[in-house]
GROMACS .gro file of C-alpha atoms in nm:
model
  370
    1MET     CA    1   9.935  12.026  13.211
    2LYS     CA    2   9.918  11.645  13.211
    3ASN     CA    3  10.222  11.420  13.240
    4CYS     CA    4  10.354  11.149  13.010
    5LEU     CA    5  10.642  10.912  13.076
    6LEU     CA    6  10.840  10.764  12.786
    7VAL     CA    7  11.047  10.450  12.832
    8GLY     CA    8  11.290  10.373  12.549
    9LEU     CA    9  11.564  10.141  12.664
   10TYR     CA   10  11.768  10.064  12.353
   11PRO     CA   11  12.074  10.292  12.323
   12ASN     CA   12  12.109  10.291  11.944
   13GLU     CA   13  11.950  10.201  11.608
   14ALA     CA   14  11.589  10.324  11.569
   15CYS     CA   15  11.483  10.352  11.934
   16PRO     CA   16  11.659  10.677  12.035
   17VAL     CA   17  11.534  10.872  11.732
   18PHE     CA   18  11.181  10.731  11.738
   19THR     CA   19  11.150  10.800  12.112
   20ILE     CA   20  11.277  11.158  12.102
   21GLU     CA   21  11.060  11.249  11.801
   22PHE     CA   22  10.760  11.105  11.985
   23ALA     CA   23  10.859  11.307  12.295
   24LYS     CA   24  10.879  11.630  12.094
   25ALA     CA   25  10.534  11.568  11.946
   26LEU     CA   26  10.383  11.496  12.288
   27LYS     CA   27  10.538  11.816  12.419
   28ASN     CA   28  10.396  12.011  12.124
   29ASN     CA   29  10.058  11.861  12.206
   30GLY     CA   30  10.067  12.010  12.555
   31TYR     CA   31  10.215  11.733  12.771
   32ASN     CA   32  10.482  11.756  13.037
   33ILE     CA   33  10.733  11.486  12.941
   34TYR     CA   34  10.943  11.256  13.157
   35ALA     CA   35  11.173  10.985  13.025
   36VAL     CA   36  11.356  10.670  13.135
   37LEU     CA   37  11.651  10.605  12.905
   38PRO     CA   38  11.976  10.404  12.898
   39ASP     CA   39  12.275  10.605  13.013
   40ASN     CA   40  12.465  10.526  12.690
   41ILE     CA   41  12.187  10.637  12.455
   42ILE     CA   42  12.341  10.785  12.139
   43ASN     CA   43  12.137  11.108  12.142
   44LYS     CA   44  12.183  11.182  12.512
   45SER     CA   45  12.281  11.545  12.451
   46ASN     CA   46  11.958  11.602  12.256
   47TRP     CA   47  11.753  11.468  12.547
   48ILE     CA   48  11.931  11.697  12.792
   49GLU     CA   49  11.846  11.993  12.566
   50LEU     CA   50  11.481  11.883  12.534
   51LEU     CA   51  11.400  11.808  12.899
   52THR     CA   52  11.514  11.932  13.237
   53GLU     CA   53  11.747  11.711  13.438
   54ARG     CA   54  11.474  11.628  13.691
   55ASN     CA   55  11.255  11.493  13.410
   56ILE     CA   56  11.502  11.226  13.293
   57SER     CA   57  11.636  10.911  13.455
   58PHE     CA   58  11.932  10.753  13.281
   59ILE     CA   59  11.979  10.392  13.386
   60ARG     CA   60  12.276  10.161  13.333
   61LEU     CA   61  12.206   9.837  13.151
   62ASN     CA   62  12.523   9.633  13.197
   63ARG     CA   63  12.606   9.386  12.922
   64GLY     CA   64  12.908   9.158  12.897
   65LYS     CA   65  13.061   9.026  12.577
   66GLY     CA   66  13.056   8.649  12.634
   67LYS     CA   67  12.747   8.435  12.704
   68ILE     CA   68  12.838   8.377  13.069
   69SER     CA   69  12.938   8.740  13.119
   70LYS     CA   70  12.608   8.858  12.968
   71LYS     CA   71  12.405   8.641  13.205
   72ILE     CA   72  12.602   8.754  13.511
   73ASN     CA   73  12.572   9.122  13.413
   74LYS     CA   74  12.201   9.087  13.335
   75TYR     CA   75  12.116   8.942  13.677
   76PHE     CA   76  12.349   9.180  13.858
   77SER     CA   77  12.189   9.478  13.679
   78VAL     CA   78  11.837   9.365  13.769
   79LEU     CA   79  11.931   9.308  14.132
   80LYS     CA   80  12.098   9.647  14.152
   81PHE     CA   81  11.790   9.812  14.003
   82LEU     CA   82  11.550   9.640  14.246
   83LEU     CA   83  11.763   9.738  14.545
   84SER     CA   84  11.813  10.100  14.443
   85TYR     CA   85  11.528  10.187  14.203
   86LYS     CA   86  11.423  10.486  14.415
   87LYS     CA   87  11.762  10.644  14.364
   88ILE     CA   88  11.785  10.542  13.996
   89LEU     CA   89  11.440  10.668  13.897
   90LYS     CA   90  11.460  10.977  14.120
   91ASN     CA   91  11.179  11.224  14.044
   92ILE     CA   92  11.012  10.987  13.798
   93LEU     CA   93  10.848  10.805  14.090
   94THR     CA   94  10.690  11.116  14.244
   95VAL     CA   95  10.472  11.193  13.940
   96GLU     CA   96  10.134  11.054  13.840
   97TYR     CA   97  10.112  11.000  13.464
   98GLU     CA   98   9.815  10.998  13.234
   99PHE     CA   99  10.009  10.768  13.001
  100VAL     CA  100  10.332  10.572  13.017
  101PHE     CA  101  10.453  10.487  12.667
  102TYR     CA  102  10.705  10.208  12.614
  103THR     CA  103  10.835  10.296  12.269
  104PHE     CA  104  10.997   9.955  12.202
  105PHE     CA  105  10.968   9.612  12.360
  106HIS     CA  106  11.247   9.560  12.613
  107ARG     CA  107  11.281   9.312  12.899
  108TRP     CA  108  11.331   9.593  13.149
  109ASN     CA  109  10.997   9.755  13.062
  110GLU     CA  110  10.838   9.528  13.322
  111LEU     CA  111  11.073   9.653  13.595
  112VAL     CA  112  10.982  10.015  13.529
  113LYS     CA  113  10.613   9.933  13.489
  114ARG     CA  114  10.595   9.792  13.841
  115LYS     CA  115  10.730  10.112  13.997
  116VAL     CA  116  10.552  10.402  13.824
  117CYS     CA  117  10.200  10.532  13.877
  118THR     CA  118   9.978  10.572  13.570
  119GLU     CA  119   9.629  10.532  13.434
  120LYS     CA  120   9.752  10.349  13.124
  121ASN     CA  121  10.064  10.156  13.025
  122ILE     CA  122  10.096  10.157  12.645
  123LEU     CA  123  10.346   9.961  12.439
  124PHE     CA  124  10.445  10.034  12.079
  125VAL     CA  125  10.459   9.696  11.908
  126HIS     CA  126  10.686   9.744  11.609
  127ASP     CA  127  10.688   9.375  11.518
  128PRO     CA  128  10.349   9.219  11.608
  129VAL     CA  129  10.454   8.911  11.413
  130PRO     CA  130  10.815   8.841  11.519
  131HIS     CA  131  11.063   8.811  11.234
  132SER     CA  132  11.141   8.464  11.105
  133ASP     CA  133  11.489   8.467  11.259
  134GLU     CA  134  11.379   8.602  11.598
  135ARG     CA  135  11.486   8.396  11.900
  136LYS     CA  136  11.207   8.188  12.060
  137ASN     CA  137  11.281   8.329  12.405
  138ARG     CA  138  11.240   8.686  12.282
  139LYS     CA  139  10.914   8.598  12.103
  140SER     CA  140  10.777   8.452  12.425
  141LEU     CA  141  10.883   8.748  12.639
  142GLN     CA  142  10.732   8.997  12.395
  143ALA     CA  143  10.402   8.806  12.387
  144LYS     CA  144  10.381   8.808  12.767
  145GLN     CA  145  10.461   9.179  12.783
  146ILE     CA  146  10.200   9.267  12.521
  147LYS     CA  147   9.930   9.085  12.717
  148LYS     CA  148  10.021   9.270  13.039
  149MET     CA  149   9.987   9.617  12.885
  150ASP     CA  150   9.668   9.823  12.914
  151GLU     CA  151   9.688   9.911  12.544
  152ILE     CA  152   9.922   9.866  12.250
  153VAL     CA  153  10.001  10.077  11.942
  154VAL     CA  154  10.084   9.923  11.604
  155LEU     CA  155  10.235  10.105  11.307
  156SER     CA  156  10.038   9.917  11.042
  157LYS     CA  157   9.660   9.876  11.031
  158ARG     CA  158   9.680   9.529  10.883
  159PHE     CA  159   9.830   9.401  11.208
  160ILE     CA  160   9.533   9.501  11.424
  161PRO     CA  161   9.330   9.184  11.353
  162ILE     CA  162   9.650   8.978  11.373
  163CYS     CA  163   9.716   9.111  11.725
  164VAL     CA  164   9.357   9.033  11.824
  165ASP     CA  165   9.404   8.670  11.720
  166GLN     CA  166   9.768   8.614  11.811
  167TYR     CA  167   9.761   8.774  12.157
  168ASN     CA  168   9.393   8.726  12.238
  169LEU     CA  169   9.344   9.101  12.281
  170SER     CA  170   9.025   9.301  12.269
  171ARG     CA  171   9.004   9.516  11.954
  172ASP     CA  172   8.948   9.830  12.163
  173LYS     CA  173   9.291   9.784  12.327
  174ILE     CA  174   9.476   9.822  11.997
  175TYR     CA  175   9.554  10.159  11.835
  176PHE     CA  176   9.723  10.264  11.512
  177MET     CA  177   9.977  10.536  11.444
  178PRO     CA  178  10.170  10.561  11.115
  179HIS     CA  179  10.549  10.537  11.117
  180CYS     CA  180  10.652  10.903  11.086
  181LEU     CA  181  10.980  11.043  10.956
  182MET     CA  182  11.293  10.959  11.153
  183ASN     CA  183  11.444  11.306  11.101
  184TYR     CA  184  11.806  11.199  11.083
  185GLY     CA  185  11.944  11.449  10.839
  186ASN     CA  186  11.944  11.781  10.660
  187HIS     CA  187  11.587  11.831  10.539
  188ASN     CA  188  11.697  12.076  10.270
  189ASN     CA  189  11.867  11.794  10.079
  190THR     CA  190  11.704  11.513   9.884
  191THR     CA  191  11.838  11.242   9.656
  192GLU     CA  192  11.919  11.378   9.310
  193TYR     CA  193  11.838  11.176   8.999
  194VAL     CA  194  12.056  11.243   8.697
  195GLU     CA  195  11.993  11.073   8.363
  196ASN     CA  196  12.273  10.859   8.216
  197GLU     CA  197  12.453  10.826   8.549
  198LYS     CA  198  12.489  10.491   8.728
  199ILE     CA  199  12.211  10.363   8.953
  200ASN     CA  200  12.317  10.318   9.317
  201PHE     CA  201  12.115  10.036   9.471
  202LEU     CA  202  12.129  10.068   9.849
  203PHE     CA  203  12.060   9.804  10.112
  204PHE     CA  204  12.065   9.991  10.442
  205GLY     CA  205  12.023   9.878  10.802
  206ARG     CA  206  12.099   9.596  11.038
  207ILE     CA  207  12.212   9.281  10.858
  208THR     CA  208  11.993   8.988  10.953
  209LYS     CA  209  11.845   8.690  10.772
  210TYR     CA  210  11.483   8.804  10.738
  211LYS     CA  211  11.591   9.103  10.529
  212GLY     CA  212  11.665   8.887  10.225
  213ILE     CA  213  12.024   8.987  10.146
  214GLU     CA  214  12.083   8.648   9.982
  215VAL     CA  215  11.800   8.722   9.736
  216LEU     CA  216  11.943   9.068   9.665
  217LEU     CA  217  12.293   8.933   9.592
  218LYS     CA  218  12.157   8.674   9.349
  219ALA     CA  219  11.945   8.937   9.173
  220PHE     CA  220  12.233   9.182   9.144
  221ALA     CA  221  12.459   8.909   9.001
  222GLU     CA  222  12.222   8.901   8.702
  223ILE     CA  223  12.178   9.279   8.691
  224GLU     CA  224  12.549   9.355   8.660
  225LYS     CA  225  12.584   9.108   8.371
  226SER     CA  226  12.351   9.323   8.161
  227PHE     CA  227  12.395   9.675   8.300
  228GLU     CA  228  12.735   9.835   8.348
  229GLY     CA  229  12.580  10.141   8.512
  230ALA     CA  230  12.454   9.960   8.820
  231PHE     CA  231  12.621   9.958   9.162
  232LEU     CA  232  12.519   9.788   9.486
  233ASN     CA  233  12.592   9.935   9.830
  234ILE     CA  234  12.532   9.718  10.138
  235VAL     CA  235  12.553   9.935  10.446
  236GLY     CA  236  12.488   9.825  10.803
  237GLY     CA  237  12.613   9.631  11.103
  238GLY     CA  238  12.565   9.260  11.159
  239ASP     CA  239  12.706   8.919  11.075
  240PHE     CA  240  12.785   8.910  10.702
  241LYS     CA  241  12.973   8.579  10.696
  242GLN     CA  242  12.696   8.373  10.538
  243TYR     CA  243  12.681   8.615  10.243
  244GLU     CA  244  13.056   8.654  10.177
  245LYS     CA  245  13.077   8.381   9.912
  246ASP     CA  246  12.802   8.529   9.693
  247PHE     CA  247  12.925   8.884   9.757
  248SER     CA  248  13.284   8.801   9.653
  249LYS     CA  249  13.163   8.704   9.304
  250LEU     CA  250  13.026   9.053   9.238
  251LYS     CA  251  13.224   9.340   9.087
  252ASN     CA  252  13.029   9.663   9.124
  253VAL     CA  253  12.967   9.645   9.496
  254MET     CA  254  13.063   9.813   9.823
  255LEU     CA  255  13.020   9.674  10.175
  256ILE     CA  256  13.020   9.896  10.484
  257ASN     CA  257  12.974   9.639  10.760
  258LYS     CA  258  12.944   9.848  11.076
  259TYR     CA  259  12.690  10.037  11.282
  260ILE     CA  260  12.610  10.362  11.099
  261GLU     CA  261  12.607  10.673  11.316
  262ASP     CA  262  12.318  10.917  11.269
  263ASN     CA  263  12.542  11.184  11.117
  264GLU     CA  264  12.665  10.937  10.852
  265ILE     CA  265  12.326  10.829  10.719
  266SER     CA  266  12.275  11.115  10.475
  267SER     CA  267  12.598  11.036  10.288
  268TYR     CA  268  12.448  10.708  10.165
  269PHE     CA  269  12.100  10.834  10.078
  270LEU     CA  270  12.221  11.150   9.905
  271LYS     CA  271  12.435  10.976   9.644
  272HIS     CA  272  12.303  11.047   9.294
  273ASN     CA  273  12.044  10.799   9.164
  274THR     CA  274  12.012  10.605   9.489
  275VAL     CA  275  11.740  10.339   9.496
  276CYS     CA  276  11.676  10.192   9.841
  277VAL     CA  277  11.611   9.816   9.814
  278LEU     CA  278  11.422   9.625  10.084
  279PRO     CA  279  11.413   9.261   9.967
  280TYR     CA  280  11.265   9.146  10.300
  281LEU     CA  281  11.141   8.790  10.340
  282ASP     CA  282  10.896   8.906  10.608
  283ALA     CA  283  10.833   9.239  10.776
  284THR     CA  284  10.588   9.456  10.965
  285GLN     CA  285  10.699   9.807  10.870
  286SER     CA  286  11.044   9.953  10.823
  287GLY     CA  287  11.238  10.242  10.973
  288VAL     CA  288  11.447  10.240  10.654
  289ILE     CA  289  11.139  10.342  10.454
  290ALA     CA  290  11.089  10.631  10.696
  291ILE     CA  291  11.448  10.740  10.626
  292ALA     CA  292  11.395  10.708  10.250
  293TYR     CA  293  11.090  10.936  10.279
  294GLU     CA  294  11.307  11.194  10.449
  295TYR     CA  295  11.546  11.207  10.154
  296GLY     CA  296  11.293  11.149   9.876
  297THR     CA  297  11.474  10.829   9.783
  298ALA     CA  298  11.305  10.588   9.543
  299VAL     CA  299  11.223  10.250   9.702
  300ILE     CA  300  11.200   9.890   9.584
  301ALA     CA  301  11.031   9.673   9.850
  302SER     CA  302  10.901   9.322   9.891
  303ASP     CA  303  10.523   9.303   9.912
  304THR     CA  304  10.526   9.156  10.260
  305GLY     CA  305  10.385   9.255  10.597
  306GLY     CA  306  10.298   9.623  10.627
  307LEU     CA  307  10.552   9.757  10.376
  308LYS     CA  308  10.294   9.829  10.105
  309GLU     CA  309  10.071  10.007  10.358
  310GLN     CA  310  10.368  10.215  10.473
  311LEU     CA  311  10.425  10.311  10.110
  312CYS     CA  312  10.084  10.478  10.080
  313ASP     CA  313   9.900  10.147  10.026
  314GLY     CA  314  10.115  10.078   9.720
  315GLU     CA  315  10.072  10.422   9.562
  316VAL     CA  316  10.441  10.484   9.626
  317GLY     CA  317  10.730  10.248   9.561
  318ILE     CA  318  10.810   9.961   9.324
  319PHE     CA  319  10.720   9.617   9.457
  320CYS     CA  320  10.850   9.265   9.411
  321GLU     CA  321  10.745   8.928   9.547
  322PRO     CA  322  10.926   8.826   9.866
  323ASN     CA  323  11.198   8.561   9.828
  324ASN     CA  324  11.168   8.578   9.447
  325VAL     CA  325  11.492   8.659   9.264
  326GLU     CA  326  11.329   8.702   8.922
  327SER     CA  327  11.069   8.942   9.058
  328LEU     CA  328  11.339   9.153   9.224
  329ILE     CA  329  11.544   9.157   8.902
  330LYS     CA  330  11.246   9.297   8.710
  331ALA     CA  331  11.194   9.571   8.970
  332MET     CA  332  11.563   9.667   8.958
  333GLN     CA  333  11.562   9.664   8.578
  334LEU     CA  334  11.269   9.906   8.577
  335THR     CA  335  11.466  10.168   8.769
  336ILE     CA  336  11.765  10.127   8.536
  337GLN     CA  337  11.572  10.135   8.209
  338ASN     CA  338  11.303  10.390   8.292
  339PHE     CA  339  11.451  10.716   8.422
  340ALA     CA  340  11.111  10.889   8.413
  341GLU     CA  341  10.974  10.627   8.654
  342LEU     CA  342  11.270  10.678   8.884
  343LYS     CA  343  11.208  11.055   8.899
  344LYS     CA  344  10.837  10.993   8.947
  345GLN     CA  345  10.901  10.766   9.244
  346SER     CA  346  11.126  11.024   9.409
  347THR     CA  347  10.863  11.296   9.364
  348LYS     CA  348  10.598  11.070   9.520
  349MET     CA  349  10.823  11.000   9.819
  350ILE     CA  350  10.870  11.373   9.878
  351GLN     CA  351  10.499  11.449   9.843
  352TYR     CA  352  10.377  11.171  10.069
  353SER     CA  353  10.642  11.242  10.333
  354LYS     CA  354  10.459  11.567  10.413
  355LEU     CA  355  10.170  11.361  10.552
  356LEU     CA  356  10.394  11.178  10.798
  357ASN     CA  357  10.392  11.459  11.050
  358TRP     CA  358  10.469  11.364  11.411
  359ASP     CA  359  10.259  11.636  11.575
  360ASN     CA  360   9.943  11.552  11.378
  361SER     CA  361   9.986  11.176  11.408
  362VAL     CA  362  10.044  11.193  11.784
  363ARG     CA  363   9.748  11.428  11.831
  364LEU     CA  364   9.521  11.180  11.654
  365LEU     CA  365   9.658  10.897  11.866
  366LEU     CA  366   9.601  11.092  12.189
  367ASP     CA  367   9.244  11.172  12.086
  368GLU     CA  368   9.175  10.803  12.040
  369LEU     CA  369   9.343  10.702  12.364
  370LYS     CA  370   9.129  10.948  12.558
   0.00000   0.00000   0.00000
């Protein structure tokens, strides 16, 4: 049995779920799995159930709260790792791996990469084109890391030629795997659509500028003038201050401004007549779409980046132009005025979700990598 090492160093949001689902699929495809993970990863108990203790190294990534504290903790953590990496990585260092997969870009990937033995280091590049509000330093570090990898995996085919040009990579170093289901919730339950009940528009996920919340608030201000049976839920952690003025003018709204735990996600997607709205200004693909597939939730999305490809090349979903309030209003009106279309979209989401199987997708990826 051949060995694979997975490195997923973010403790929350999409990384823990994506990484463990990928690990399960590799295991089901006949690989012996090892993992390097942060010690405060949110699904730690699931990892301990999946792998033996000797197959996991949990590492501490110290972070302070202030700018100065963060810098001090960052350098202290790196120094501590370099001085004691043999103890921290334990059995990970004694194994030779066919592949080492870095499931998300992280600054510490380079530290692990220098210490492990493998034929191929492979990075999943979730955002080949950094988001418009991404820090310049992070963009630069990601570009350098991409160029140092033996191969990369993108989750949207349209970004293959972009990676060739932007990072000066050979085409044969770039592979594609679709974004599979995130498997957060109870798979026996899907969003119910009931005629003559209110429509629950849902913005879900980390609150950041590139996701177009300002456009959504302006569109909903017009929607609620004409439709009493419309409600907007904004759910996710992040800085909401810049949107408070526009939000305060709205009536039929709810804001849950905090990090959403995995076991809470279903409560938002399983509300009757939920329509997940992704008014993104720019994007590659979205983990929120993967969650919507899981619950059969109808989706409105901006036609930007790889979102249309993720939605079955536009066969699924209702689309609007990015950064266009009028276009978003028309898409939202369609879901309110045409119940048959709403039901149709939910059915399509459920049907297409069956194709987003981790085991099959990972098997195809492994075949290509070999």
